[in-house]
Amino acid sequence: MEVFSMIKNAVIGDGTNPITQHFDIGRHVASAGPEMVWKIYDAVRKSDQKEASVFIFDKKVADKLYKPKRKEAVSEVLRKCVKNLERFQHPQILQVYHPIEECYDSVAFASEPVLASLANLLGNQERMPTPIPPEIRDFAFHEMEIKYGILQITEALSYLHNTETCLHGNVCPSSILISKRGAWKLAGMGFLQVARDGKESFMANPWTNKASKMVQPDLDYIAPEVQVDKRCFYVSDMYSMGITICAIHNGGRSLVNSMYNPAEYTKGIQLLSISFGDAASKLPIQLVEPVEKMINRDIRYRPTARLFSLLKFFSDSVVSCLSFLDSLPQKDAGEVTTFYTKTLVDTIPKIPKKILYQHVFPFIRDELYTESDKLVHVIPPLIAIVQNASREEYRLKLMTEINKLLAMPKNALVTIALLEKLDIILFKTPVEAHKIQVLPILYNTLDSNNSLAREAAMNALGAIKQHLDEDSIKKMVLPRAKAIFNNANNVKVKMNALMCIDRLLDRMDKSVISDNVIPFLTKIEPEDPEIVMAITGIFRHMMTDKRCGLTHALLALQVMPSLLPHTTNALLTMEEFGVLMDLLRDMFDAIDRNRRNKMKLEAMHDDETIRGSAPNIIGMQRHRSAAHIDDIKRSREKDHSRHFLSVDHVSHPKSRTGREQAPSTPELKDRQRFTAASPISQRRVSNHSSVNANKDLSDHKQYSLVPEGPMSPGINLIPDDSSMGFPRRSSTQSLGSPVHHRLSVDANGKPRRHSAGPVVVPGEMNKPHYGSGYFNQMTPNTPRRSQPSLASLSNSVMALFQSKLNY
């Protein structure tokens, strides 16, 4: 027994398949093959960490067959399948990464990464893991995926039929695998037959219950001539393909449901036309007639694989683009360049997002890490994908690869291609990642020795300036632009540096412009007219944009002194000289305008300071007129013991009652002298005296001091209307009638205004006279007040005349 165990262990080892020495096997994800005997696992190749899939057949599955020969037959079919897959190298046939490995209890091989079989995605969950992986459970086909998938399988069959002269023999959903890139791959080569002597017909074994289902094709997809005539042709594969197309659009159900019974299969074939009629409405209209011919029992009506692939249904720009990507290794360099830079860029907006990220982007991602000569051609379609992605899609699917590309070493052409589209990358990248992930390529290129790359970086600054903050411009960009200008010997390079500064003016703070830009420009002593015009253009930009903060002091002290010497430059053309002189004239005008305005403001400020030492009656009146009407009424009712100020109080030592006034104090005498000396007082009194030359001032006619409106500036002495017999104007009287308001004073000599109704002035009946709008609204029949004292009268007159004099 011990010897037997030693021999067994030497032969079969510890029961672990040798493929585990080459691959790290992960989770079980899907199943495929006859009776879904292959279990598909995610895997990674140990040698290069390349993603893969490992197919494992557990021989215990065949234990129920009991007979050893039947068990071995299953393994033989699977071995043949893998060997045939290794034989064919075609983009639509499953690619084998590692040949078949076998141990005592399993058979295994490795292939390109596989998502699942078509049968799994159509609902066949036999030998699937539990629970079903979410990417398979929630999978849904896009119509473009189906269109292109059908074309891929058709092209694989065309390759087998026409190039390899082989018959597949088992085209069905379990023999079609979907790669993780979304490509449909033909597998299940265990029943492949090769044509002999150029014959297009093959011998075939009909399906029987005497053999295991694992070693026979799927009965629901076998062509009728195989089961009935025991012969098959290339177009027999096209029949199976037609039934598969119907199953794809029919929820995974075949038109023939034989339940692995040849008798039921025969019945299903007889009712095939009826079954197709029910399923035809689910097919695309362009496929109904071709598929109907494909499943015709008469092989003469069936189209070949090549003819079927030429249907107008497949004439789609997206399908053509995807097909070119799959056959990329077989294309020459010129075709690849044209495809990447033109065809693919134009087609990307039309490609559904699911196919774009699953099928197209992986091709481009792989090219990013290949030869640098190819990398420059991959940048345009990569940027097109970024541009058509939402910010969320970019963050989840693209940003990692873009950041790797920006950080990796690359030649100047690739750098220039990225800088030309850097604004698109910045727009999609989150703001917090700008300084760390994206902008370093810009700063590093500005420091590089490659003139073309530096020029591309400076040109890119104009497009990305809205993504640069003030600190980045001041500390990272502006010093580099200055250095490029100072170190350059080429006029074009210097021009690019100045244009770069000009583009960034809108994003600079005033202090940065005044402290860094203007001193730099004023120190330049160019002889080339192009440089002079560039500097002139920058200063013109500053003149037209107030945000630049170009004051008249900066113009006079720094800018103009640096520009004036250029007027003697003999290399300037007439037009260039005119541009320079226009700028200088505008600067002179700006200095003149700003200086004059400032001087006027200073003069006005000095006048206001002088006038601020005396009371301002007019200002008080404007302040009162803006007060609420209730406040004015309260002030009007506050003191009824005082009367309106009249000229009599000033010109007579006695009041109207004849009583003697209190003796004048020295202060009162001073005020009277000031009032008598006032030119305004003398003029107003003399003017009024000329009108009333024949009337005695001691007459009973009273006069009021009335603030004039805008039509007659000054202060008029106007006779009271009630004492002269003129009627008062009612509240409804025309606004064109003259309206005057009397001014009274309180005990402290402060002025108080009261409305006494309209006053009709002799000789001014038709002359418009406007009083204060607020006082127009007051009651015209204000009762007379008691006469104020002589001291208060003098104080009021002095204050009134003094304020008007200041005004």
PDB file of N, CA, C and O in Angstrom, residues 749-784:
ATOM      1  N   GLY A 749     -32.252 132.074  18.851  1.00  0.00           N
ATOM      2  CA  GLY A 749     -31.837 132.653  17.585  1.00  0.00           C
ATOM      3  C   GLY A 749     -31.703 131.656  16.469  1.00  0.00           C
ATOM      4  O   GLY A 749     -31.206 131.959  15.393  1.00  0.00           O
ATOM      5  N   LYS A 750     -32.162 130.396  16.681  1.00  0.00           N
ATOM      6  CA  LYS A 750     -32.080 129.369  15.636  1.00  0.00           C
ATOM      7  C   LYS A 750     -33.294 129.478  14.739  1.00  0.00           C
ATOM      8  O   LYS A 750     -34.402 129.692  15.205  1.00  0.00           O
ATOM      9  N   PRO A 751     -33.117 129.343  13.448  1.00  0.00           N
ATOM     10  CA  PRO A 751     -34.232 129.530  12.504  1.00  0.00           C
ATOM     11  C   PRO A 751     -35.239 128.411  12.587  1.00  0.00           C
ATOM     12  O   PRO A 751     -34.898 127.259  12.823  1.00  0.00           O
ATOM     13  N   ARG A 752     -36.518 128.786  12.388  1.00  0.00           N
ATOM     14  CA  ARG A 752     -37.608 127.823  12.286  1.00  0.00           C
ATOM     15  C   ARG A 752     -38.491 128.268  11.135  1.00  0.00           C
ATOM     16  O   ARG A 752     -38.862 129.428  11.034  1.00  0.00           O
ATOM     17  N   ARG A 753     -38.887 127.302  10.298  1.00  0.00           N
ATOM     18  CA  ARG A 753     -39.719 127.635   9.142  1.00  0.00           C
ATOM     19  C   ARG A 753     -41.163 127.283   9.423  1.00  0.00           C
ATOM     20  O   ARG A 753     -41.466 126.276  10.030  1.00  0.00           O
ATOM     21  N   HIS A 754     -42.066 128.123   8.928  1.00  0.00           N
ATOM     22  CA  HIS A 754     -43.495 127.873   9.063  1.00  0.00           C
ATOM     23  C   HIS A 754     -44.151 128.229   7.749  1.00  0.00           C
ATOM     24  O   HIS A 754     -43.757 129.181   7.070  1.00  0.00           O
ATOM     25  N   SER A 755     -45.134 127.454   7.430  1.00  0.00           N
ATOM     26  CA  SER A 755     -45.867 127.751   6.197  1.00  0.00           C
ATOM     27  C   SER A 755     -46.942 128.780   6.511  1.00  0.00           C
ATOM     28  O   SER A 755     -47.720 128.631   7.432  1.00  0.00           O
ATOM     29  N   ALA A 756     -46.944 129.836   5.756  1.00  0.00           N
ATOM     30  CA  ALA A 756     -47.962 130.881   5.916  1.00  0.00           C
ATOM     31  C   ALA A 756     -48.841 130.966   4.693  1.00  0.00           C
ATOM     32  O   ALA A 756     -49.466 131.976   4.431  1.00  0.00           O
ATOM     33  N   GLY A 757     -48.865 129.935   3.911  1.00  0.00           N
ATOM     34  CA  GLY A 757     -49.709 129.955   2.726  1.00  0.00           C
ATOM     35  C   GLY A 757     -49.042 130.696   1.592  1.00  0.00           C
ATOM     36  O   GLY A 757     -47.938 131.216   1.706  1.00  0.00           O
ATOM     37  N   PRO A 758     -49.674 130.718   0.490  1.00  0.00           N
ATOM     38  CA  PRO A 758     -49.107 131.393  -0.686  1.00  0.00           C
ATOM     39  C   PRO A 758     -49.050 132.893  -0.466  1.00  0.00           C
ATOM     40  O   PRO A 758     -49.914 133.506   0.133  1.00  0.00           O
ATOM     41  N   VAL A 759     -48.001 133.493  -1.007  1.00  0.00           N
ATOM     42  CA  VAL A 759     -47.812 134.944  -0.933  1.00  0.00           C
ATOM     43  C   VAL A 759     -47.737 135.480  -2.332  1.00  0.00           C
ATOM     44  O   VAL A 759     -46.927 135.003  -3.133  1.00  0.00           O
ATOM     45  N   VAL A 760     -48.567 136.420  -2.633  1.00  0.00           N
ATOM     46  CA  VAL A 760     -48.586 137.024  -3.969  1.00  0.00           C
ATOM     47  C   VAL A 760     -47.723 138.255  -3.926  1.00  0.00           C
ATOM     48  O   VAL A 760     -47.979 139.185  -3.159  1.00  0.00           O
ATOM     49  N   VAL A 761     -46.690 138.296  -4.707  1.00  0.00           N
ATOM     50  CA  VAL A 761     -45.745 139.405  -4.719  1.00  0.00           C
ATOM     51  C   VAL A 761     -46.127 140.367  -5.814  1.00  0.00           C
ATOM     52  O   VAL A 761     -46.304 139.940  -6.969  1.00  0.00           O
ATOM     53  N   PRO A 762     -46.272 141.632  -5.516  1.00  0.00           N
ATOM     54  CA  PRO A 762     -46.602 142.615  -6.562  1.00  0.00           C
ATOM     55  C   PRO A 762     -45.523 142.636  -7.638  1.00  0.00           C
ATOM     56  O   PRO A 762     -44.335 142.632  -7.349  1.00  0.00           O
ATOM     57  N   GLY A 763     -45.948 142.660  -8.894  1.00  0.00           N
ATOM     58  CA  GLY A 763     -45.016 142.672 -10.017  1.00  0.00           C
ATOM     59  C   GLY A 763     -44.501 141.328 -10.391  1.00  0.00           C
ATOM     60  O   GLY A 763     -43.763 141.190 -11.354  1.00  0.00           O
ATOM     61  N   GLU A 764     -44.862 140.279  -9.618  1.00  0.00           N
ATOM     62  CA  GLU A 764     -44.370 138.939  -9.930  1.00  0.00           C
ATOM     63  C   GLU A 764     -45.512 137.955 -10.022  1.00  0.00           C
ATOM     64  O   GLU A 764     -45.374 136.783  -9.732  1.00  0.00           O
ATOM     65  N   MET A 765     -46.661 138.422 -10.443  1.00  0.00           N
ATOM     66  CA  MET A 765     -47.850 137.569 -10.514  1.00  0.00           C
ATOM     67  C   MET A 765     -47.645 136.421 -11.489  1.00  0.00           C
ATOM     68  O   MET A 765     -48.145 135.337 -11.293  1.00  0.00           O
ATOM     69  N   ASN A 766     -46.940 136.691 -12.615  1.00  0.00           N
ATOM     70  CA  ASN A 766     -46.778 135.669 -13.639  1.00  0.00           C
ATOM     71  C   ASN A 766     -45.389 135.040 -13.615  1.00  0.00           C
ATOM     72  O   ASN A 766     -45.027 134.309 -14.511  1.00  0.00           O
ATOM     73  N   LYS A 767     -44.620 135.398 -12.610  1.00  0.00           N
ATOM     74  CA  LYS A 767     -43.266 134.856 -12.529  1.00  0.00           C
ATOM     75  C   LYS A 767     -43.257 133.602 -11.645  1.00  0.00           C
ATOM     76  O   LYS A 767     -43.667 133.655 -10.511  1.00  0.00           O
ATOM     77  N   PRO A 768     -42.811 132.480 -12.226  1.00  0.00           N
ATOM     78  CA  PRO A 768     -42.823 131.262 -11.400  1.00  0.00           C
ATOM     79  C   PRO A 768     -41.824 131.355 -10.269  1.00  0.00           C
ATOM     80  O   PRO A 768     -40.723 131.861 -10.426  1.00  0.00           O
ATOM     81  N   HIS A 769     -42.276 130.921  -9.116  1.00  0.00           N
ATOM     82  CA  HIS A 769     -41.412 130.955  -7.945  1.00  0.00           C
ATOM     83  C   HIS A 769     -41.673 129.687  -7.147  1.00  0.00           C
ATOM     84  O   HIS A 769     -42.804 129.388  -6.805  1.00  0.00           O
ATOM     85  N   TYR A 770     -40.633 128.919  -6.884  1.00  0.00           N
ATOM     86  CA  TYR A 770     -40.824 127.612  -6.265  1.00  0.00           C
ATOM     87  C   TYR A 770     -40.257 127.630  -4.867  1.00  0.00           C
ATOM     88  O   TYR A 770     -39.095 127.962  -4.653  1.00  0.00           O
ATOM     89  N   GLY A 771     -41.092 127.281  -3.950  1.00  0.00           N
ATOM     90  CA  GLY A 771     -40.634 127.135  -2.573  1.00  0.00           C
ATOM     91  C   GLY A 771     -40.244 125.718  -2.290  1.00  0.00           C
ATOM     92  O   GLY A 771     -40.201 124.877  -3.178  1.00  0.00           O
ATOM     93  N   SER A 772     -39.985 125.391  -1.047  1.00  0.00           N
ATOM     94  CA  SER A 772     -39.630 124.039  -0.661  1.00  0.00           C
ATOM     95  C   SER A 772     -40.817 123.121  -0.830  1.00  0.00           C
ATOM     96  O   SER A 772     -41.928 123.437  -0.422  1.00  0.00           O
ATOM     97  N   GLY A 773     -40.591 121.974  -1.438  1.00  0.00           N
ATOM     98  CA  GLY A 773     -41.694 121.058  -1.698  1.00  0.00           C
ATOM     99  C   GLY A 773     -42.354 120.582  -0.437  1.00  0.00           C
ATOM    100  O   GLY A 773     -43.555 120.332  -0.391  1.00  0.00           O
ATOM    101  N   TYR A 774     -41.550 120.413   0.602  1.00  0.00           N
ATOM    102  CA  TYR A 774     -42.140 119.932   1.840  1.00  0.00           C
ATOM    103  C   TYR A 774     -43.079 120.966   2.430  1.00  0.00           C
ATOM    104  O   TYR A 774     -44.147 120.656   2.923  1.00  0.00           O
ATOM    105  N   PHE A 775     -42.697 122.273   2.360  1.00  0.00           N
ATOM    106  CA  PHE A 775     -43.528 123.315   2.938  1.00  0.00           C
ATOM    107  C   PHE A 775     -44.762 123.581   2.117  1.00  0.00           C
ATOM    108  O   PHE A 775     -45.753 124.112   2.611  1.00  0.00           O
ATOM    109  N   ASN A 776     -44.775 123.253   0.848  1.00  0.00           N
ATOM    110  CA  ASN A 776     -45.977 123.417   0.030  1.00  0.00           C
ATOM    111  C   ASN A 776     -47.122 122.578   0.557  1.00  0.00           C
ATOM    112  O   ASN A 776     -48.285 122.872   0.319  1.00  0.00           O
ATOM    113  N   GLN A 777     -46.800 121.498   1.231  1.00  0.00           N
ATOM    114  CA  GLN A 777     -47.846 120.610   1.707  1.00  0.00           C
ATOM    115  C   GLN A 777     -48.448 121.076   3.034  1.00  0.00           C
ATOM    116  O   GLN A 777     -49.394 120.476   3.531  1.00  0.00           O
ATOM    117  N   MET A 778     -47.967 122.153   3.647  1.00  0.00           N
ATOM    118  CA  MET A 778     -48.450 122.569   4.963  1.00  0.00           C
ATOM    119  C   MET A 778     -49.725 123.381   4.837  1.00  0.00           C
ATOM    120  O   MET A 778     -50.051 123.939   3.785  1.00  0.00           O
ATOM    121  N   THR A 779     -50.435 123.474   5.937  1.00  0.00           N
ATOM    122  CA  THR A 779     -51.717 124.203   5.964  1.00  0.00           C
ATOM    123  C   THR A 779     -51.480 125.690   5.730  1.00  0.00           C
ATOM    124  O   THR A 779     -50.612 126.294   6.355  1.00  0.00           O
ATOM    125  N   PRO A 780     -52.202 126.296   4.804  1.00  0.00           N
ATOM    126  CA  PRO A 780     -51.934 127.698   4.464  1.00  0.00           C
ATOM    127  C   PRO A 780     -52.384 128.667   5.550  1.00  0.00           C
ATOM    128  O   PRO A 780     -51.968 129.820   5.571  1.00  0.00           O
ATOM    129  N   ASN A 781     -53.264 128.296   6.434  1.00  0.00           N
ATOM    130  CA  ASN A 781     -53.823 129.226   7.425  1.00  0.00           C
ATOM    131  C   ASN A 781     -53.164 129.042   8.786  1.00  0.00           C
ATOM    132  O   ASN A 781     -53.806 128.741   9.794  1.00  0.00           O
ATOM    133  N   THR A 782     -51.903 129.175   8.801  1.00  0.00           N
ATOM    134  CA  THR A 782     -51.180 129.064  10.065  1.00  0.00           C
ATOM    135  C   THR A 782     -51.449 130.310  10.911  1.00  0.00           C
ATOM    136  O   THR A 782     -51.348 131.443  10.413  1.00  0.00           O
ATOM    137  N   PRO A 783     -51.815 130.206  12.174  1.00  0.00           N
ATOM    138  CA  PRO A 783     -52.119 131.406  12.985  1.00  0.00           C
ATOM    139  C   PRO A 783     -50.887 132.253  13.207  1.00  0.00           C
ATOM    140  O   PRO A 783     -49.760 131.778  13.179  1.00  0.00           O
ATOM    141  N   ARG A 784     -51.139 133.546  13.387  1.00  0.00           N
ATOM    142  CA  ARG A 784     -50.025 134.462  13.628  1.00  0.00           C
ATOM    143  C   ARG A 784     -49.398 134.181  14.996  1.00  0.00           C
ATOM    144  O   ARG A 784     -50.058 133.839  15.944  1.00  0.00           O
TER     145      ARG A 784
END
